[in-house]
PDB file of N, CA and C in Angstrom:
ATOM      1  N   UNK A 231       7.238  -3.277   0.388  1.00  0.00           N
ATOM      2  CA  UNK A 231       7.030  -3.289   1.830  1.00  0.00           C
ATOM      3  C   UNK A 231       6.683  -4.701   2.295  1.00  0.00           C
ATOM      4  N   UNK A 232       5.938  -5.382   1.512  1.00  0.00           N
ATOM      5  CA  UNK A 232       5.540  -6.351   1.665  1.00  0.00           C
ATOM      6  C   UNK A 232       6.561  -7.241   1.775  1.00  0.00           C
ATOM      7  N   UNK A 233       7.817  -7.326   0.946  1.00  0.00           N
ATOM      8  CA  UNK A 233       8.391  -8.327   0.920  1.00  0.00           C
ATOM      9  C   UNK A 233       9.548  -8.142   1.691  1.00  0.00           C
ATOM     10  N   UNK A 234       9.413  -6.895   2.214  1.00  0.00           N
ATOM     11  CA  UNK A 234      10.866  -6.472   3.157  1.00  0.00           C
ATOM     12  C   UNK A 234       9.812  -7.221   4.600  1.00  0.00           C
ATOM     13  N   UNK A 235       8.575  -7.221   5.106  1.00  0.00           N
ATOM     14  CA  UNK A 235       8.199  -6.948   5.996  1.00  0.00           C
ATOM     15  C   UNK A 235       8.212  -8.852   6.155  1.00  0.00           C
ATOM     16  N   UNK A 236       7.790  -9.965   5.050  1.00  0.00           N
ATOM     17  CA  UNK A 236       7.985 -11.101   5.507  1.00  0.00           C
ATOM     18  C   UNK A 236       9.493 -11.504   4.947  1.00  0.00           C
ATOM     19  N   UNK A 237      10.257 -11.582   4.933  1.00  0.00           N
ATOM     20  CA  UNK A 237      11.534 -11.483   4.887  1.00  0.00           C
ATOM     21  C   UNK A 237      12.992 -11.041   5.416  1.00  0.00           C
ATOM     22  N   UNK A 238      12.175  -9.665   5.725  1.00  0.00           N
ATOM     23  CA  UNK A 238      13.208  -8.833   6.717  1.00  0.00           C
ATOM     24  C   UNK A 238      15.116  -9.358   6.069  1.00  0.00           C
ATOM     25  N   UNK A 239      14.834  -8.889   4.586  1.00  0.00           N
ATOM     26  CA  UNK A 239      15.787  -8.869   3.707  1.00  0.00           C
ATOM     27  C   UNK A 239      15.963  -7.900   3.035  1.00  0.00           C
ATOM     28  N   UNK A 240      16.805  -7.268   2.381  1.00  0.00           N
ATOM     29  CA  UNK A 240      16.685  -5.998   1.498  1.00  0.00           C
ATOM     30  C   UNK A 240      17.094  -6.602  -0.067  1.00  0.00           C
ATOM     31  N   UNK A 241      17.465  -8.052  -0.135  1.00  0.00           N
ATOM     32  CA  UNK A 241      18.250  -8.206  -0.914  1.00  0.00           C
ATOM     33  C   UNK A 241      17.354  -8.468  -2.423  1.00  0.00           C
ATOM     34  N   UNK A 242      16.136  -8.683  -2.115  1.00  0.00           N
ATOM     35  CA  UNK A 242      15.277  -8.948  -3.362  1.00  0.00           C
ATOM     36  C   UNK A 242      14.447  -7.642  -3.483  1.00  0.00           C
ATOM     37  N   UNK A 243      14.674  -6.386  -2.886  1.00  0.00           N
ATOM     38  CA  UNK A 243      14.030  -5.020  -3.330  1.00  0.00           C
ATOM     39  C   UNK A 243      14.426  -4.761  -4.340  1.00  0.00           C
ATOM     40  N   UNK A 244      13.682  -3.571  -5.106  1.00  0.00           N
ATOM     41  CA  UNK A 244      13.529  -2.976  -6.588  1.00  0.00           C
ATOM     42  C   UNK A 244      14.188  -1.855  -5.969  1.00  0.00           C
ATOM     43  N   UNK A 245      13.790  -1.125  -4.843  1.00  0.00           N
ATOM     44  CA  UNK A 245      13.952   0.428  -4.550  1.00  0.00           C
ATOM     45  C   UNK A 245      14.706   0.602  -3.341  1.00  0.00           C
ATOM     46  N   UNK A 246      16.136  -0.446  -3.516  1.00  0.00           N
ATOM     47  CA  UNK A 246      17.225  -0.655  -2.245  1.00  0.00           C
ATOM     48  C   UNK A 246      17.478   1.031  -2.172  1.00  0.00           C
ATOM     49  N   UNK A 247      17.174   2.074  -2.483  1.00  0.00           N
ATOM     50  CA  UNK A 247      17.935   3.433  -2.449  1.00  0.00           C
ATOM     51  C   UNK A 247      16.658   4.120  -1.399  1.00  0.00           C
ATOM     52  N   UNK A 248      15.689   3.393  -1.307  1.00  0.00           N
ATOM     53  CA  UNK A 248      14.366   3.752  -0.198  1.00  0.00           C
ATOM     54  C   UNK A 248      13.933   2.811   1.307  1.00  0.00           C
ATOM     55  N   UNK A 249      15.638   1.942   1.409  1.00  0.00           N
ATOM     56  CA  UNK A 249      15.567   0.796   2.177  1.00  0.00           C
ATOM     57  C   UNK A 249      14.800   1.190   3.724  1.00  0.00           C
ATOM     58  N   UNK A 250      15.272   2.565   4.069  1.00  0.00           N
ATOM     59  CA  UNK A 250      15.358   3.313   5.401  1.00  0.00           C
ATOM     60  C   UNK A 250      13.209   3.652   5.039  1.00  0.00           C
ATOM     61  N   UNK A 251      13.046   3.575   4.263  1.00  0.00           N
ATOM     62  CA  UNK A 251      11.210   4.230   4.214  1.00  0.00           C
ATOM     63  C   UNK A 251      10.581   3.097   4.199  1.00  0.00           C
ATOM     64  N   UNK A 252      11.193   2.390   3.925  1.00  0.00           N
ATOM     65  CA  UNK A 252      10.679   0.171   3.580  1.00  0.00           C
ATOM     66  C   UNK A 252      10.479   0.319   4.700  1.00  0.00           C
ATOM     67  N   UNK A 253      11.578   0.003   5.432  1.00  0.00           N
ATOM     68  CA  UNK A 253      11.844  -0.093   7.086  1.00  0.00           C
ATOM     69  C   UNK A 253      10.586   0.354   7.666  1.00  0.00           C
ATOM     70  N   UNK A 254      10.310   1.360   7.499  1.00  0.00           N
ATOM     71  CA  UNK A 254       9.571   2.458   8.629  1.00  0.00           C
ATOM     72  C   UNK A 254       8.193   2.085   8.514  1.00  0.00           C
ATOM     73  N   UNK A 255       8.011   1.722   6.708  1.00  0.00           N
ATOM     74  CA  UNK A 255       6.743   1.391   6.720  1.00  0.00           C
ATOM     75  C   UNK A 255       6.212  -0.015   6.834  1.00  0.00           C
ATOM     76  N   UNK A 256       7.247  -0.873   7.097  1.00  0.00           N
ATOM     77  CA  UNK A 256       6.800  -2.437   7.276  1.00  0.00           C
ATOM     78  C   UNK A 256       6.698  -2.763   8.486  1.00  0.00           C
ATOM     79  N   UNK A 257       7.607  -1.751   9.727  1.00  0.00           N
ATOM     80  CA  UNK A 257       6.907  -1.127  10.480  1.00  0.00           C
ATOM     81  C   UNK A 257       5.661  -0.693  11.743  1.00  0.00           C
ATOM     82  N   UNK A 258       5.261   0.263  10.513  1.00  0.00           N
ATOM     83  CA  UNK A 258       3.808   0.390  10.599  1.00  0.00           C
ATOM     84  C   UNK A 258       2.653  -0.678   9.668  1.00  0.00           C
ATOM     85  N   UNK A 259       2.777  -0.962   9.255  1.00  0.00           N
ATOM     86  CA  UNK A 259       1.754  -1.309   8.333  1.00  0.00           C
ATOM     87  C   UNK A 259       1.929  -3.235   8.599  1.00  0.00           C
ATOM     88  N   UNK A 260       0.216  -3.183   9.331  1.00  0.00           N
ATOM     89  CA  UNK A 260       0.396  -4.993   9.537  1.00  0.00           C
ATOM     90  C   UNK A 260       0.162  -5.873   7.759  1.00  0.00           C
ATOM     91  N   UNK A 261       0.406  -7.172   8.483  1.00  0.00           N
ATOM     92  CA  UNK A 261       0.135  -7.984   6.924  1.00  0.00           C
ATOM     93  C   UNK A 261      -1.544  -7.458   6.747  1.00  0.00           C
ATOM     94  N   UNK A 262      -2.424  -7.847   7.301  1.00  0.00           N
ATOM     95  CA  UNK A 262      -4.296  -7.244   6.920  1.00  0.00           C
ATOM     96  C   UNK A 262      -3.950  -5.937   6.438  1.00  0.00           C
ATOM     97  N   UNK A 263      -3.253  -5.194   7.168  1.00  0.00           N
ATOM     98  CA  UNK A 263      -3.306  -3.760   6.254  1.00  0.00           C
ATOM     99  C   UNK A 263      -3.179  -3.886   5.118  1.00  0.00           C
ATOM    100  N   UNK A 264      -1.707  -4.223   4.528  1.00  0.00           N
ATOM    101  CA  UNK A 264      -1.216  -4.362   3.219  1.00  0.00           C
ATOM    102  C   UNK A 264      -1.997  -5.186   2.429  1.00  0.00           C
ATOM    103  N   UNK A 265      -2.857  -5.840   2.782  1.00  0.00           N
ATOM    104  CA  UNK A 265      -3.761  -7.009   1.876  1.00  0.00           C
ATOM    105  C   UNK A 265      -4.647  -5.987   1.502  1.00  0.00           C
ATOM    106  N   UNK A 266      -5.430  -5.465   2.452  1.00  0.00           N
ATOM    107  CA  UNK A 266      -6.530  -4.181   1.810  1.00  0.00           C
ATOM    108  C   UNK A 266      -6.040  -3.032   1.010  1.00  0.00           C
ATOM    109  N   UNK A 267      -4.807  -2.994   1.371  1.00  0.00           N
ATOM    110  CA  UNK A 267      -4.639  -2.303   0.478  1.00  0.00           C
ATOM    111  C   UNK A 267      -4.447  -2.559  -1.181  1.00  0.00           C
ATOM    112  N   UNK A 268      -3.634  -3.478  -1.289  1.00  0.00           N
ATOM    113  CA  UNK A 268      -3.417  -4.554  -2.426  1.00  0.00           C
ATOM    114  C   UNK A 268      -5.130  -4.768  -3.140  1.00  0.00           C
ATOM    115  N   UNK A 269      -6.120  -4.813  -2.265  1.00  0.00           N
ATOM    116  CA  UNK A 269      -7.123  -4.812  -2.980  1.00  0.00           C
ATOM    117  C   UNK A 269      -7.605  -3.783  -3.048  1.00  0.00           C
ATOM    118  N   UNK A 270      -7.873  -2.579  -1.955  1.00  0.00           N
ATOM    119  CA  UNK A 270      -8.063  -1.375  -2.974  1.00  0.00           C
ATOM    120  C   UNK A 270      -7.551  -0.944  -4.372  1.00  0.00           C
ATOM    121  N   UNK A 271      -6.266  -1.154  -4.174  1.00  0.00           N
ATOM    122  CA  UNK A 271      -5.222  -0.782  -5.380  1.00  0.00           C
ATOM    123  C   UNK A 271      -5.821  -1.823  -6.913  1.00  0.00           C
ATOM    124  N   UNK A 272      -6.288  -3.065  -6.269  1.00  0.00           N
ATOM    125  CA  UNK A 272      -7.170  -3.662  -7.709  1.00  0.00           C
ATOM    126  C   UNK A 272      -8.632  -3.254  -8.202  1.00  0.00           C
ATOM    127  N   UNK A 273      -9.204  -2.984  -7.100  1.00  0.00           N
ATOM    128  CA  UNK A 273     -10.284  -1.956  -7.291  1.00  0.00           C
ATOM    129  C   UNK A 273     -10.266  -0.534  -8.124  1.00  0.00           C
ATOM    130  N   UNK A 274      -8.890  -0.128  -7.632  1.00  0.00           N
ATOM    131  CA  UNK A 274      -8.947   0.953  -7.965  1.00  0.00           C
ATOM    132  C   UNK A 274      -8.290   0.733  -9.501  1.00  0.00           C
ATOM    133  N   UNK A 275      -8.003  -0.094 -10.041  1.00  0.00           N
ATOM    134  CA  UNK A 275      -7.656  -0.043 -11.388  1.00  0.00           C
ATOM    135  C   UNK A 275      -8.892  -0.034 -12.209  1.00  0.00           C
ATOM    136  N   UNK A 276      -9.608  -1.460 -11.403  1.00  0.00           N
ATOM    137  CA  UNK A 276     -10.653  -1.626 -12.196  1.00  0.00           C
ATOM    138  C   UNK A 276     -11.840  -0.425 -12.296  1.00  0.00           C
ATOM    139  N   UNK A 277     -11.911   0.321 -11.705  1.00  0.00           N
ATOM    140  CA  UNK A 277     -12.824   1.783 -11.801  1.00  0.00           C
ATOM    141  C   UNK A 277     -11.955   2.714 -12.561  1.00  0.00           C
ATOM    142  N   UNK A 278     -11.008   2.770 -12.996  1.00  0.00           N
ATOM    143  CA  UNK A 278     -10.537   3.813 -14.120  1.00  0.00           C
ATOM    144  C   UNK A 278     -10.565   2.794 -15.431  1.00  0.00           C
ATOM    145  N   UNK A 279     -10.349   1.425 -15.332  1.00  0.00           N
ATOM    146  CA  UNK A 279     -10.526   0.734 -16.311  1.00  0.00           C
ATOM    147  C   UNK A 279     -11.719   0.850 -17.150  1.00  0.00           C
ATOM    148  N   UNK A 280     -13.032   0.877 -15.941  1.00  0.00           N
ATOM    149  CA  UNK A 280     -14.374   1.378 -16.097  1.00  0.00           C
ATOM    150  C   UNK A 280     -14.824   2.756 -16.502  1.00  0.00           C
ATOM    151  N   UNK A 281     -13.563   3.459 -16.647  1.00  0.00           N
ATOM    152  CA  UNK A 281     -13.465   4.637 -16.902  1.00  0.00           C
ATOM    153  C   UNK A 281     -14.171   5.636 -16.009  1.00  0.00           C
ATOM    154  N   UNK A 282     -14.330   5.290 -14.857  1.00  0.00           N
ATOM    155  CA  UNK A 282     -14.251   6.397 -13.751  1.00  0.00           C
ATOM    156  C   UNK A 282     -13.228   7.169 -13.965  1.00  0.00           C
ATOM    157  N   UNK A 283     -13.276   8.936 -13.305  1.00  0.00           N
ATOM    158  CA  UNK A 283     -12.460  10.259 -13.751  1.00  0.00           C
ATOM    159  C   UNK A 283     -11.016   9.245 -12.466  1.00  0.00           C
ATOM    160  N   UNK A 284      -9.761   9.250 -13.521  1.00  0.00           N
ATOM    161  CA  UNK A 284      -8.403   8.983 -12.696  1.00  0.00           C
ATOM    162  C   UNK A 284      -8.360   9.908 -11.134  1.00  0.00           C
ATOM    163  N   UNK A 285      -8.739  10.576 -11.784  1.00  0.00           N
ATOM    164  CA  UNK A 285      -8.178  11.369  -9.755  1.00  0.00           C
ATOM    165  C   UNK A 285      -9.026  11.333  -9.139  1.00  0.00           C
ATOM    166  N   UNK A 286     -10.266  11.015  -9.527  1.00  0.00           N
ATOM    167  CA  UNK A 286     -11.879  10.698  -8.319  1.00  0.00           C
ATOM    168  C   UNK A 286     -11.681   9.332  -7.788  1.00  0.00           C
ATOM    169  N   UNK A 287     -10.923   8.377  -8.341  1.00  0.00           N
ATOM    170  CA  UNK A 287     -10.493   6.643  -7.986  1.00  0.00           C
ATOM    171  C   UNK A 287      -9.311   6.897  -7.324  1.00  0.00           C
ATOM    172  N   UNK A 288      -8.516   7.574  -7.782  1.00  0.00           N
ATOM    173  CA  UNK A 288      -7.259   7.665  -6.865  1.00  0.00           C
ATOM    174  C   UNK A 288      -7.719   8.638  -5.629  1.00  0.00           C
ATOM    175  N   UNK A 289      -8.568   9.173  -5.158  1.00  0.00           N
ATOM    176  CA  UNK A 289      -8.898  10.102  -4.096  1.00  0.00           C
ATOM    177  C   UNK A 289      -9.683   9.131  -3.094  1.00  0.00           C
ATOM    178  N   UNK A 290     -10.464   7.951  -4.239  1.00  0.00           N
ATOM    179  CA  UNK A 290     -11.349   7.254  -3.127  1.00  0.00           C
ATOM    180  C   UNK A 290      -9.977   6.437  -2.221  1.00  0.00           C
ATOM    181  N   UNK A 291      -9.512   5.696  -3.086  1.00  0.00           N
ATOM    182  CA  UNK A 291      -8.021   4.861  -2.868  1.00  0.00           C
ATOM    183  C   UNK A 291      -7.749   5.857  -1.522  1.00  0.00           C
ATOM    184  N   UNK A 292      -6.972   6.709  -1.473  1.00  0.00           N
ATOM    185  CA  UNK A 292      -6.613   7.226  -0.480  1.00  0.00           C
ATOM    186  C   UNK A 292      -7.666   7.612   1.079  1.00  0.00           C
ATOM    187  N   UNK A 293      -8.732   7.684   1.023  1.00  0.00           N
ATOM    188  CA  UNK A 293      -9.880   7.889   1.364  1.00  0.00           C
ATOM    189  C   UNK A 293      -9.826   6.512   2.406  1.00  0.00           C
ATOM    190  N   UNK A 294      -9.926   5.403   1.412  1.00  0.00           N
ATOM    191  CA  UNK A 294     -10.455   3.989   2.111  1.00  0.00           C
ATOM    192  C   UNK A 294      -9.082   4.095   2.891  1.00  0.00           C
ATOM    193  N   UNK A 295      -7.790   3.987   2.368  1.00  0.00           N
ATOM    194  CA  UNK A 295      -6.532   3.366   2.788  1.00  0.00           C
ATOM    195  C   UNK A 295      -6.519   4.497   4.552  1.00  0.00           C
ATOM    196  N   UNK A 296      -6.905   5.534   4.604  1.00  0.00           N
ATOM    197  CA  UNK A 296      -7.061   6.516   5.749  1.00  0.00           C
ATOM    198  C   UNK A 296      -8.140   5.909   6.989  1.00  0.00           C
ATOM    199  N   UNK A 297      -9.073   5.972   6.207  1.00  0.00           N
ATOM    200  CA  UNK A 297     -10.294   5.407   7.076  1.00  0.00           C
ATOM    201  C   UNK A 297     -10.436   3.999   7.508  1.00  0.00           C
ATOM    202  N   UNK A 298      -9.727   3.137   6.909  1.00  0.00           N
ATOM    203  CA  UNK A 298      -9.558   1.442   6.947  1.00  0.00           C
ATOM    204  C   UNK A 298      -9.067   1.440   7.993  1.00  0.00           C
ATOM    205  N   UNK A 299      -7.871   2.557   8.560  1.00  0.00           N
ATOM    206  CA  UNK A 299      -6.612   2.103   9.307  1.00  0.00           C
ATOM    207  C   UNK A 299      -5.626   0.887   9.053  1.00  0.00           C
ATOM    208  N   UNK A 300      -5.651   0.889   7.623  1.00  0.00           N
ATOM    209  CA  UNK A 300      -4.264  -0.293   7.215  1.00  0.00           C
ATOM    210  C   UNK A 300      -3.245  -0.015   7.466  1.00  0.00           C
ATOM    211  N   UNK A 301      -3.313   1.324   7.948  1.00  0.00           N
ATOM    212  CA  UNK A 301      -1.410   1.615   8.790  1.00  0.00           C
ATOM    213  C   UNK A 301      -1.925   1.935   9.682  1.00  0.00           C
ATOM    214  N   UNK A 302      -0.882   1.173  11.001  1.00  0.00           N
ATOM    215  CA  UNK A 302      -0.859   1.526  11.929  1.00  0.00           C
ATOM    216  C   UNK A 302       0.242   2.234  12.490  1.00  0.00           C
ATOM    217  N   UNK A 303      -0.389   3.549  12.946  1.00  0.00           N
ATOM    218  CA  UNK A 303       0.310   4.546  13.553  1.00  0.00           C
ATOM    219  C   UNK A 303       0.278   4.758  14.660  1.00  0.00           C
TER     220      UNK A 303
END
């Protein structure tokens, strides 16, 4: 998303077969959004790394990314 959203290229995507959901979500989602998220998402490694329970870190992850408002809708 990130790289469709400063680029507004499709040509260096991994997941050209999801170009139309890139779109939608680069979008919605400002550059500050995607940065917090990018750091939740390192947070959230590092707490299962820490061996926090996988789906209690992935629930917070979703939790913050909701309540942050890093997409804007």
């Amino acid at each position: 998303v990130l790289i469709f959203k400063a680029l507004k290229d499709s040509e260096d995507l991994v997941f050209k077969s999801k170009l139309q959901e890139i779109k939608d979500w680069a979008n919605k989602c400002s550059y500050d959004g995607i940065e917090r998220i990018i750091i939740d998402i390192n947070k959230t490694q590092e707490r299962i790394n820490a061996k926090v329970q996988g789906p209690l870190a992935i629930e917070l992850l979703r939790y913050r990314i909701r309540t942050e408002k890093a997409i804007e809708i």
